[in-house]
Tab-separated table of C-alpha atoms and ligand atoms in Angstrom:
chain	number	residue	atom	x	y	z
A	1462	UNK	CA	145.852	64.021	31.259
A	1463	UNK	CA	145.805	67.874	29.862
A	1464	UNK	CA	148.636	69.934	30.481
A	1465	UNK	CA	148.403	72.247	33.694
A	1466	UNK	CA	149.171	74.785	31.366
A	1467	UNK	CA	145.420	74.336	28.907
A	1468	UNK	CA	143.137	73.555	32.416
A	1469	UNK	CA	143.621	77.122	33.290
A	1470	UNK	CA	142.214	78.537	29.884
A	1471	UNK	CA	138.171	78.920	29.263
A	1472	UNK	CA	137.255	79.280	24.783
A	1473	UNK	CA	136.266	82.856	23.835
A	1474	UNK	CA	133.536	84.103	24.901
A	1475	UNK	CA	132.372	85.850	21.968
A	1476	UNK	CA	133.446	83.015	19.222
A	1477	UNK	CA	131.306	81.097	22.215
A	1478	UNK	CA	128.146	83.181	21.963
A	1479	UNK	CA	129.247	83.315	18.114
A	1480	UNK	CA	128.894	79.472	18.261
A	1481	UNK	CA	125.118	79.517	20.289
A	1482	UNK	CA	123.917	82.291	18.334
A	1483	UNK	CA	124.567	80.711	15.109
A	1484	UNK	CA	123.340	77.251	16.054
A	1485	UNK	CA	120.098	78.734	17.439
A	1486	UNK	CA	119.208	79.941	13.866
A	1487	UNK	CA	120.009	77.167	11.966
A	1488	UNK	CA	117.271	75.313	14.222
A	1489	UNK	CA	114.642	77.802	12.046
A	1490	UNK	CA	114.970	80.321	15.546
A	1491	UNK	CA	114.854	84.012	14.004
A	1492	UNK	CA	117.528	85.522	17.012
A	1493	UNK	CA	119.412	88.317	16.210
A	1494	UNK	CA	123.396	89.099	16.590
A	1495	UNK	CA	124.550	91.371	18.633
A	1496	UNK	CA	127.364	88.317	19.770
A	1497	UNK	CA	130.844	88.515	17.330
A	1498	UNK	CA	132.905	91.482	16.568
A	1499	UNK	CA	133.522	91.120	12.259
A	1500	UNK	CA	132.372	93.111	9.837
A	1501	UNK	CA	129.638	91.851	8.081
A	1502	UNK	CA	130.807	93.747	5.077
A	1503	UNK	CA	131.585	91.514	2.292
A	1504	UNK	CA	135.543	92.158	1.506
A	1505	UNK	CA	135.530	94.225	-1.313
A	1506	UNK	CA	135.829	93.135	-5.145
A	1507	UNK	CA	139.039	94.266	-6.167
A	1508	UNK	CA	141.049	92.476	-3.089
A	1509	UNK	CA	139.487	88.858	-4.063
A	1510	UNK	CA	140.155	89.187	-7.358
A	1511	UNK	CA	143.824	89.713	-6.404
A	1512	UNK	CA	143.469	86.318	-4.291
A	1513	UNK	CA	141.217	84.539	-7.191
A	1514	UNK	CA	144.296	86.301	-9.816
A	1515	UNK	CA	147.781	84.690	-7.203
A	1516	UNK	CA	146.106	81.357	-7.173
A	1517	UNK	CA	145.306	81.398	-11.439
A	1518	UNK	CA	149.198	82.222	-11.269
A	1519	UNK	CA	150.131	79.526	-8.574
A	1520	UNK	CA	151.185	81.571	-5.444
A	1521	UNK	CA	149.786	78.856	-3.686
A	1522	UNK	CA	152.924	76.832	-2.138
A	1523	UNK	CA	154.685	78.242	0.974
A	1524	UNK	CA	155.606	80.764	1.413
A	1525	UNK	CA	158.601	82.982	3.545
A	1526	UNK	CA	157.425	82.253	7.877
A	1527	UNK	CA	157.138	85.424	8.448
A	1528	UNK	CA	154.995	86.839	5.358
A	1529	UNK	CA	156.105	87.361	1.633
A	1530	UNK	CA	158.709	90.981	1.298
A	1531	UNK	CA	155.546	92.993	-1.421
A	1532	UNK	CA	153.442	92.222	1.789
A	1533	UNK	CA	156.195	93.192	4.576
A	1534	UNK	CA	156.694	96.673	2.346
A	1535	UNK	CA	153.540	96.955	2.353
A	1536	UNK	CA	152.762	96.816	5.508
A	1537	UNK	CA	156.445	99.011	5.724
A	1538	UNK	CA	154.666	102.118	3.903
A	1539	UNK	CA	151.200	101.946	5.171
A	1540	UNK	CA	153.162	102.186	9.227
A	1541	UNK	CA	154.858	105.509	7.382
A	1542	UNK	CA	151.725	106.746	6.010
A	1543	UNK	CA	149.417	106.386	8.171
A	1544	UNK	CA	150.965	106.198	11.611
A	1545	UNK	CA	154.456	107.806	10.895
A	1546	UNK	CA	156.476	105.014	12.754
A	1547	UNK	CA	159.673	104.296	10.611
A	1548	UNK	CA	160.208	99.784	10.593
A	1549	UNK	CA	162.121	97.842	8.158
A	1550	UNK	CA	161.808	94.653	6.779
A	1551	UNK	CA	163.013	92.989	10.049
A	1552	UNK	CA	160.795	95.034	12.582
A	1553	UNK	CA	157.990	92.651	10.404
A	1554	UNK	CA	156.440	89.284	11.048
A	1555	UNK	CA	152.793	88.481	9.004
A	1556	UNK	CA	150.496	85.673	11.233
A	1557	UNK	CA	147.378	84.713	10.735
A	1558	UNK	CA	145.347	86.607	12.159
A	1559	UNK	CA	146.336	89.720	15.008
A	1560	UNK	CA	145.623	87.074	17.735
A	1561	UNK	CA	147.802	85.110	16.026
A	1562	UNK	CA	150.856	87.725	15.553
A	1563	UNK	CA	149.578	88.700	19.506
A	1564	UNK	CA	149.430	84.618	20.867
A	1565	UNK	CA	153.523	85.174	19.370
A	1566	UNK	CA	154.293	87.736	21.069
A	1567	UNK	CA	152.897	86.159	24.363
A	1568	UNK	CA	155.348	83.013	23.152
A	1569	UNK	CA	158.448	85.143	23.049
A	1570	UNK	CA	158.155	87.460	25.960
A	1571	UNK	CA	156.455	86.245	28.763
A	1572	UNK	CA	158.249	82.919	31.023
A	1573	UNK	CA	156.950	81.935	34.715
A	1574	UNK	CA	156.052	84.435	36.696
A	1575	UNK	CA	156.414	87.461	34.675
A	1576	UNK	CA	153.435	89.800	35.420
A	1577	UNK	CA	151.482	91.019	32.662
A	1578	UNK	CA	149.415	94.516	32.720
A	1579	UNK	CA	145.209	94.754	31.313
A	1580	UNK	CA	143.628	97.284	31.472
A	1581	UNK	CA	140.048	95.964	32.729
A	1582	UNK	CA	136.970	95.400	30.561
A	1583	UNK	CA	139.848	93.609	28.138
A	1584	UNK	CA	139.528	91.654	25.133
A	1585	UNK	CA	138.669	87.870	26.010
A	1586	UNK	CA	142.152	86.805	24.632
A	1587	UNK	CA	145.032	88.391	26.802
A	1588	UNK	CA	144.458	87.471	29.679
A	1589	UNK	CA	143.932	83.374	29.071
A	1590	UNK	CA	146.607	83.291	26.165
A	1591	UNK	CA	148.936	85.567	29.479
A	1592	UNK	CA	148.117	81.888	31.411
A	1593	UNK	CA	149.105	80.066	28.246
A	1594	UNK	CA	153.250	81.332	28.651
A	1595	UNK	CA	152.534	80.251	32.134
A	1596	UNK	CA	152.788	83.875	33.419
A	1597	UNK	CA	150.350	85.531	34.971
A	1598	UNK	CA	148.083	88.444	33.939
A	1599	UNK	CA	147.548	92.080	36.589
A	1600	UNK	CA	144.417	93.806	35.933
A	1601	UNK	CA	144.067	97.167	36.582
A	1602	UNK	CA	140.265	98.317	36.920
A	1603	UNK	CA	138.570	101.629	34.307
A	1604	UNK	CA	135.883	103.400	34.770
A	1605	UNK	CA	133.018	104.105	32.762
A	1606	UNK	CA	133.526	107.123	34.916
A	1607	UNK	CA	136.814	107.817	33.449
A	1608	UNK	CA	135.222	106.888	29.959
A	1609	UNK	CA	137.421	103.315	30.687
A	1610	UNK	CA	140.836	105.481	30.421
A	1611	UNK	CA	144.215	103.856	32.082
A	1612	UNK	CA	144.870	106.243	35.015
A	1613	UNK	CA	148.436	106.831	35.075
A	1614	UNK	CA	148.618	105.924	39.593
A	1615	UNK	CA	147.233	103.090	38.687
A	1616	UNK	CA	148.627	101.830	35.848
A	1617	UNK	CA	151.838	102.560	38.303
A	1618	UNK	CA	151.172	101.488	41.533
A	1619	UNK	CA	150.478	98.281	40.252
A	1620	UNK	CA	154.228	97.891	38.397
A	1621	UNK	CA	156.415	95.687	40.165
A	1622	UNK	CA	160.136	93.695	39.428
A	1623	UNK	CA	158.170	91.093	38.295
A	1624	UNK	CA	156.166	93.508	35.278
A	1625	UNK	CA	156.545	92.086	31.600
A	1626	UNK	CA	154.551	94.421	29.332
A	1627	UNK	CA	151.454	96.070	29.717
A	1628	UNK	CA	148.845	95.152	26.864
A	1629	UNK	CA	146.575	98.503	25.462
A	1630	UNK	CA	143.986	98.145	22.626
A	1631	UNK	CA	143.137	101.512	21.105
A	1632	UNK	CA	140.450	101.790	20.307
A	1633	UNK	CA	139.304	99.601	22.473
A	1634	UNK	CA	137.168	95.887	22.291
A	1635	UNK	CA	134.701	95.887	24.598
A	1636	UNK	CA	134.273	99.376	25.770
A	1637	UNK	CA	134.865	101.724	22.302
A	1638	UNK	CA	136.981	104.986	23.740
A	1639	UNK	CA	140.421	105.431	22.261
A	1640	UNK	CA	143.022	107.227	24.146
A	1641	UNK	CA	144.087	110.759	22.651
A	1642	UNK	CA	148.087	112.303	22.741
A	1643	UNK	CA	148.019	113.484	25.856
A	1644	UNK	CA	147.130	110.442	27.868
A	1645	UNK	CA	149.364	107.530	25.760
A	1646	UNK	CA	152.627	110.763	26.444
A	1647	UNK	CA	151.929	109.800	30.130
A	1648	UNK	CA	151.872	105.657	29.927
A	1649	UNK	CA	154.365	105.865	27.589
A	1650	UNK	CA	156.378	107.632	30.081
A	1651	UNK	CA	156.016	104.874	32.531
A	1652	UNK	CA	156.388	101.927	29.893
A	1653	UNK	CA	160.165	104.418	29.749
A	1654	UNK	CA	160.429	104.657	32.823
A	1655	UNK	CA	160.378	101.325	34.154
A	1656	UNK	CA	161.314	99.658	30.735
A	1657	UNK	CA	158.073	97.438	30.334
A	1658	UNK	CA	157.313	96.066	26.902
A	1659	UNK	CA	153.506	98.448	25.291
A	1660	UNK	CA	151.212	95.561	23.240
A	1661	UNK	CA	149.837	97.947	21.409
A	1662	UNK	CA	147.055	96.005	19.837
A	1663	UNK	CA	145.126	98.954	16.939
A	1664	UNK	CA	143.184	96.672	14.682
A	1665	UNK	CA	140.135	99.439	15.604
A	1666	UNK	CA	142.288	102.190	14.050
A	1667	UNK	CA	140.935	102.942	11.486
A	1668	UNK	CA	136.770	103.489	12.686
A	1669	UNK	CA	137.558	105.685	15.074
A	1670	UNK	CA	134.526	108.808	15.084
A	1671	UNK	CA	132.925	112.677	16.154
A	1672	UNK	CA	136.999	113.970	14.612
A	1673	UNK	CA	139.037	111.545	17.273
A	1674	UNK	CA	142.106	110.805	16.138
A	1675	UNK	CA	143.982	107.524	16.179
A	1676	UNK	CA	147.250	107.595	17.402
A	1677	UNK	CA	150.537	104.504	17.769
A	1678	UNK	CA	151.773	104.886	21.254
A	1679	UNK	CA	154.923	103.933	19.024
A	1680	UNK	CA	155.061	107.056	17.529
A	1681	UNK	CA	155.578	108.843	20.066
A	1682	UNK	CA	159.468	108.681	20.010
A	1683	UNK	CA	162.592	106.733	19.876
A	1684	UNK	CA	162.532	105.208	23.387
A	1685	UNK	CA	159.032	104.067	23.727
A	1686	UNK	CA	158.870	102.809	20.208
A	1687	UNK	CA	162.226	100.297	21.089
A	1688	UNK	CA	159.141	99.111	24.116
A	1689	UNK	CA	156.145	98.514	21.747
A	1690	UNK	CA	155.082	95.959	19.127
A	1691	UNK	CA	152.324	97.454	17.436
A	1692	UNK	CA	149.290	94.964	16.122
A	1693	UNK	CA	147.175	94.753	13.481
A	1694	UNK	CA	145.275	92.997	10.478
A	1695	UNK	CA	143.594	93.328	7.434
A	1696	UNK	CA	140.322	91.467	9.414
A	1697	UNK	CA	138.423	94.816	10.850
A	1698	UNK	CA	140.049	97.688	8.141
A	1699	UNK	CA	139.449	95.540	5.626
A	1700	UNK	CA	136.599	92.900	6.331
A	1701	UNK	CA	138.644	89.708	6.236
A	1702	UNK	CA	138.660	88.450	9.223
A	1703	UNK	CA	138.678	84.823	7.569
A	1704	UNK	CA	141.196	85.410	5.092
A	1705	UNK	CA	143.170	85.544	8.213
A	1706	UNK	CA	146.111	87.745	8.147
A	1707	UNK	CA	147.447	89.879	10.704
A	1708	UNK	CA	150.597	91.068	11.425
A	1709	UNK	CA	153.443	92.980	13.734
A	1710	UNK	CA	155.892	95.339	13.974
A	1711	UNK	CA	158.723	95.865	16.883
A	1712	UNK	CA	162.451	95.231	17.457
A	1713	UNK	CA	163.637	92.932	15.156
A	1714	UNK	CA	165.397	90.261	18.212
A	1715	UNK	CA	161.629	89.480	18.363
A	1716	UNK	CA	160.402	89.563	15.796
A	1717	UNK	CA	162.826	87.228	14.718
A	1718	UNK	CA	161.893	84.976	17.906
A	1719	UNK	CA	157.991	85.314	16.629
A	1720	UNK	CA	158.917	84.278	13.666
A	1721	UNK	CA	160.756	81.598	15.091
A	1722	UNK	CA	157.944	80.398	16.969
A	1723	UNK	CA	156.024	80.038	13.770
A	1724	UNK	CA	158.613	78.255	11.682
A	1725	UNK	CA	158.049	76.087	14.318
A	1726	UNK	CA	154.209	75.640	14.647
A	1727	UNK	CA	152.300	77.413	11.699
A	1728	UNK	CA	154.824	78.027	9.027
A	1729	UNK	CA	153.499	80.930	6.771
A	1730	UNK	CA	150.169	82.426	7.233
A	1731	UNK	CA	148.017	81.304	3.625
A	1732	UNK	CA	150.083	82.509	0.451
A	1733	UNK	CA	146.559	83.900	-1.375
A	1734	UNK	CA	145.538	85.749	1.587
A	1735	UNK	CA	149.094	87.503	1.579
A	1736	UNK	CA	148.678	88.300	-1.900
A	1737	UNK	CA	145.286	89.528	-2.005
A	1738	UNK	CA	146.350	91.411	1.810
A	1739	UNK	CA	148.859	93.395	-0.356
A	1740	UNK	CA	146.070	94.891	-2.324
A	1741	UNK	CA	144.122	95.160	0.444
A	1742	UNK	CA	146.696	98.046	1.392
A	1743	UNK	CA	148.190	99.444	-1.688
A	1744	UNK	CA	145.092	99.623	-3.737
A	1745	UNK	CA	142.104	101.868	-3.121
A	1746	UNK	CA	141.105	102.479	0.402
A	1747	UNK	CA	137.035	103.919	-0.062
A	1748	UNK	CA	135.632	100.874	1.213
A	1749	UNK	CA	137.281	101.609	4.564
A	1750	UNK	CA	135.907	104.997	4.560
A	1751	UNK	CA	131.885	103.690	3.033
A	1752	UNK	CA	132.402	100.877	5.933
A	1753	UNK	CA	133.211	103.882	8.279
A	1754	UNK	CA	130.465	106.372	7.634
A	1755	UNK	CA	128.326	103.608	8.478
A	1756	UNK	CA	128.930	102.292	11.390
A	1757	UNK	CA	128.927	105.297	12.852
A	1758	UNK	CA	125.085	105.739	11.492
A	1759	UNK	CA	125.251	102.656	13.536
A	1760	UNK	CA	126.519	102.757	16.765
A	1761	UNK	CA	124.450	107.004	17.180
A	1762	UNK	CA	121.300	104.816	16.603
A	1763	UNK	CA	122.153	102.657	18.742
A	1764	UNK	CA	123.325	104.574	21.964
A	1765	UNK	CA	120.285	106.771	21.840
A	1766	UNK	CA	118.278	103.934	21.227
A	1767	UNK	CA	119.583	102.303	24.484
A	1768	UNK	CA	119.757	105.296	27.040
A	1769	UNK	CA	116.082	105.361	25.210
A	1770	UNK	CA	115.384	102.388	27.647
A	1771	UNK	CA	115.061	102.333	31.638
A	1772	UNK	CA	117.359	100.878	33.473
A	1773	UNK	CA	120.205	100.742	30.694
A	1774	UNK	CA	122.776	103.638	30.207
A	1775	UNK	CA	125.214	103.958	27.761
A	1776	UNK	CA	127.948	106.330	26.998
A	1777	UNK	CA	128.854	107.143	23.503
A	1778	UNK	CA	132.288	105.602	22.561
A	1779	UNK	CA	134.435	107.393	20.378
A	1780	UNK	CA	136.067	104.145	18.084
A	1781	UNK	CA	136.299	100.070	17.040
A	1782	UNK	CA	131.677	99.138	16.867
A	1783	UNK	CA	131.092	97.926	20.279
A	1784	UNK	CA	129.175	99.641	22.951
A	1785	UNK	CA	129.514	99.092	26.492
A	1786	UNK	CA	125.973	100.027	28.209
A	1787	UNK	CA	125.707	99.412	32.298
A	1788	UNK	CA	122.546	97.483	33.035
A	1789	UNK	CA	123.918	96.789	36.717
A	1790	UNK	CA	119.884	98.663	37.508
A	1791	UNK	CA	118.206	96.219	36.397
A	1792	UNK	CA	120.518	92.874	38.826
A	1793	UNK	CA	118.023	92.195	41.542
A	1794	UNK	CA	114.784	92.581	39.267
A	1795	UNK	CA	113.159	89.319	38.322
A	1796	UNK	CA	110.764	87.885	35.091
A	1797	UNK	CA	108.796	85.300	36.018
A	1798	UNK	CA	110.827	83.156	38.263
A	1799	UNK	CA	113.945	83.997	36.767
A	1800	UNK	CA	115.943	87.213	38.591
A	1801	UNK	CA	118.429	88.884	37.171
A	1802	UNK	CA	121.810	88.808	39.335
A	1803	UNK	CA	124.749	89.537	36.452
A	1804	UNK	CA	125.805	90.475	33.176
A	1805	UNK	CA	125.460	87.169	31.942
A	1806	UNK	CA	121.717	86.361	34.011
A	1807	UNK	CA	120.600	89.611	31.499
A	1808	UNK	CA	122.356	88.372	28.224
A	1809	UNK	CA	120.174	84.944	29.231
A	1810	UNK	CA	117.884	86.058	29.393
A	1811	UNK	CA	118.145	88.244	25.918
A	1812	UNK	CA	119.190	85.226	23.668
A	1813	UNK	CA	116.516	82.930	25.487
A	1814	UNK	CA	113.294	85.463	25.244
A	1815	UNK	CA	113.911	88.260	23.623
A	1816	UNK	CA	116.238	86.753	20.615
A	1817	UNK	CA	119.522	88.894	21.077
A	1818	UNK	CA	122.868	87.779	21.530
A	1819	UNK	CA	125.380	89.883	23.393
A	1820	UNK	CA	128.277	88.571	25.411
A	1821	UNK	CA	128.212	89.477	29.566
A	1822	UNK	CA	130.529	91.848	30.714
A	1823	UNK	CA	131.764	89.650	32.478
A	1824	UNK	CA	133.683	87.665	30.455
A	1825	UNK	CA	135.383	91.181	28.859
A	1826	UNK	CA	136.584	91.712	33.206
A	1827	UNK	CA	133.100	94.302	34.568
A	1828	UNK	CA	130.009	92.353	35.415
A	1829	UNK	CA	128.155	95.333	34.936
A	1830	UNK	CA	128.011	95.947	31.561
A	1831	UNK	CA	126.517	94.124	28.493
A	1832	UNK	CA	129.106	93.840	25.524
A	1833	UNK	CA	126.815	94.613	21.784
A	1834	UNK	CA	128.174	93.998	18.518
A	1835	UNK	CA	127.086	96.946	15.833
A	1836	UNK	CA	128.661	95.594	13.087
A	1837	UNK	CA	124.742	94.245	11.766
A	1838	UNK	CA	122.077	95.749	9.645
A	1839	UNK	CA	120.067	98.773	10.955
A	1840	UNK	CA	117.164	96.989	10.847
A	1841	UNK	CA	118.914	94.636	12.609
A	1842	UNK	CA	119.619	96.784	14.835
A	1843	UNK	CA	116.264	98.799	15.169
A	1844	UNK	CA	114.241	95.218	15.604
A	1845	UNK	CA	117.172	94.172	18.604
A	1846	UNK	CA	116.591	97.707	20.622
A	1847	UNK	CA	112.609	97.118	19.826
A	1848	UNK	CA	113.158	93.341	21.483
A	1849	UNK	CA	115.949	94.418	24.573
A	1850	UNK	CA	112.440	97.478	25.004
A	1851	UNK	CA	109.726	94.789	25.616
A	1852	UNK	CA	112.171	92.176	27.218
A	1853	UNK	CA	113.216	95.038	29.357
A	1854	UNK	CA	109.933	95.836	30.925
A	1855	UNK	CA	108.577	92.358	31.650
A	1856	UNK	CA	111.758	92.677	34.651
A	1857	UNK	CA	109.754	94.105	38.004
B	380	PMP	N1	142.485	92.590	18.848
B	380	PMP	C1	141.581	92.008	19.272
B	380	PMP	C2	140.860	93.651	20.247
B	380	PMP	C3	140.129	92.153	18.598
B	380	PMP	O1	139.145	92.528	19.132
B	380	PMP	C4	140.152	90.386	17.940
B	380	PMP	C5	139.325	90.168	17.309
B	380	PMP	N2	138.963	90.538	16.059
B	380	PMP	C6	141.554	90.774	17.444
B	380	PMP	C7	142.699	90.776	18.156
B	380	PMP	C8	141.694	89.509	16.588
B	380	PMP	O2	141.524	89.926	15.402
B	380	PMP	P1	142.220	88.977	13.818
B	380	PMP	O3	140.699	88.134	13.758
B	380	PMP	O4	142.903	89.552	13.023
B	380	PMP	O5	142.807	87.888	14.531
B	381	LIG	N1	138.002	90.192	18.554
B	381	LIG	C1	135.968	88.986	18.212
B	381	LIG	C2	135.301	89.835	18.844
B	381	LIG	O1	135.347	90.230	20.267
B	381	LIG	C3	135.458	88.206	17.342
B	381	LIG	C4	135.858	87.093	18.136
B	381	LIG	C5	137.282	86.229	18.718
B	381	LIG	O2	138.409	86.784	17.924
B	381	LIG	O3	137.265	86.163	20.279
B	381	LIG	O4	134.146	89.708	19.663
């Protein structure tokens, strides 16, 4: 018999769609994969070279559980220079990706009956990680009309004596929107007033467009910093998804608890990847800007293309590499015997009939939408847009 806890969770929908798309591709089908959020760029060469050097020098053994000091120092310098926040080594932990840091936070902070506020639409792993710690996810809905920004009155109305934390993801996966300073200040004031932790997932911080600025909520003052755990990773900023290096910065008692969890579960993150991460953070950053500029071009092209398809409405997002178009105008329509009544119906229709893989909005908490990752080439985007246009035109 499996544990009650594990029976409450499901596999990550984003990874599940990626697996499905890859399996169809392996069978020889010409699939365009808009499913997974993973940069299509290769890891920059100077970062790879640092890893090769680490192997040659025999840096292949266990390291300190929470990461080597050299990497912690590089993270501290990054948080200071990019985000204007000061941390000491005891306030930093390096984990096997941001997902692992988030999981350790959940295990360290949430317990039975605790409530964790999650703005919806949300990234797929937040609710399930809360459930794995026997706590209760409480969703705070955001709407397209508000550019998917949290309404502070609604947020405050969801706070109870059991509220432990708020998970805030800016730039957001799946909506692609970012919180500005004013909105963050309002959220920080509520968190401080009610003494709730803020888990600030900032993995897409380097991907902001149209002159917008990424602001870390922890930089807004001493009180909110004491309640915030900042989570970030090299995965998206430096095209290093497979290397599995993420980190968290926050109050030292929480970081210590997370380190204890890590010491009883994974031990240290990969030693070679840690050395590569030092180079990623301290070496030249040109590739970050080059990738951002390319994502920006694709974003504009994709948003225009989607808005030219009748029945699809897509707000231009300001960050990350996702668009989250509203497809609910297509619900009730049919192609032959097949009727589209939900985001899953539409995603499966596009996968099977148009060979385009994307993720249904329902997996992120809103069934009126689909999520498209534009971390794929311009040619693929152009090809997929044509296919989606044709498939939608067949619906009547
Ligand atoms: N947070 C968000 C919002 C994400 O989209 C992802 C997926 N990459 C993660 C965390 C996990 O990142 P990592 O691959 O570094 O574990
Ligand atoms: N975060 C990415 C996504 O949303 C990768 C998949 C995952 O980690 O779930 O597609």
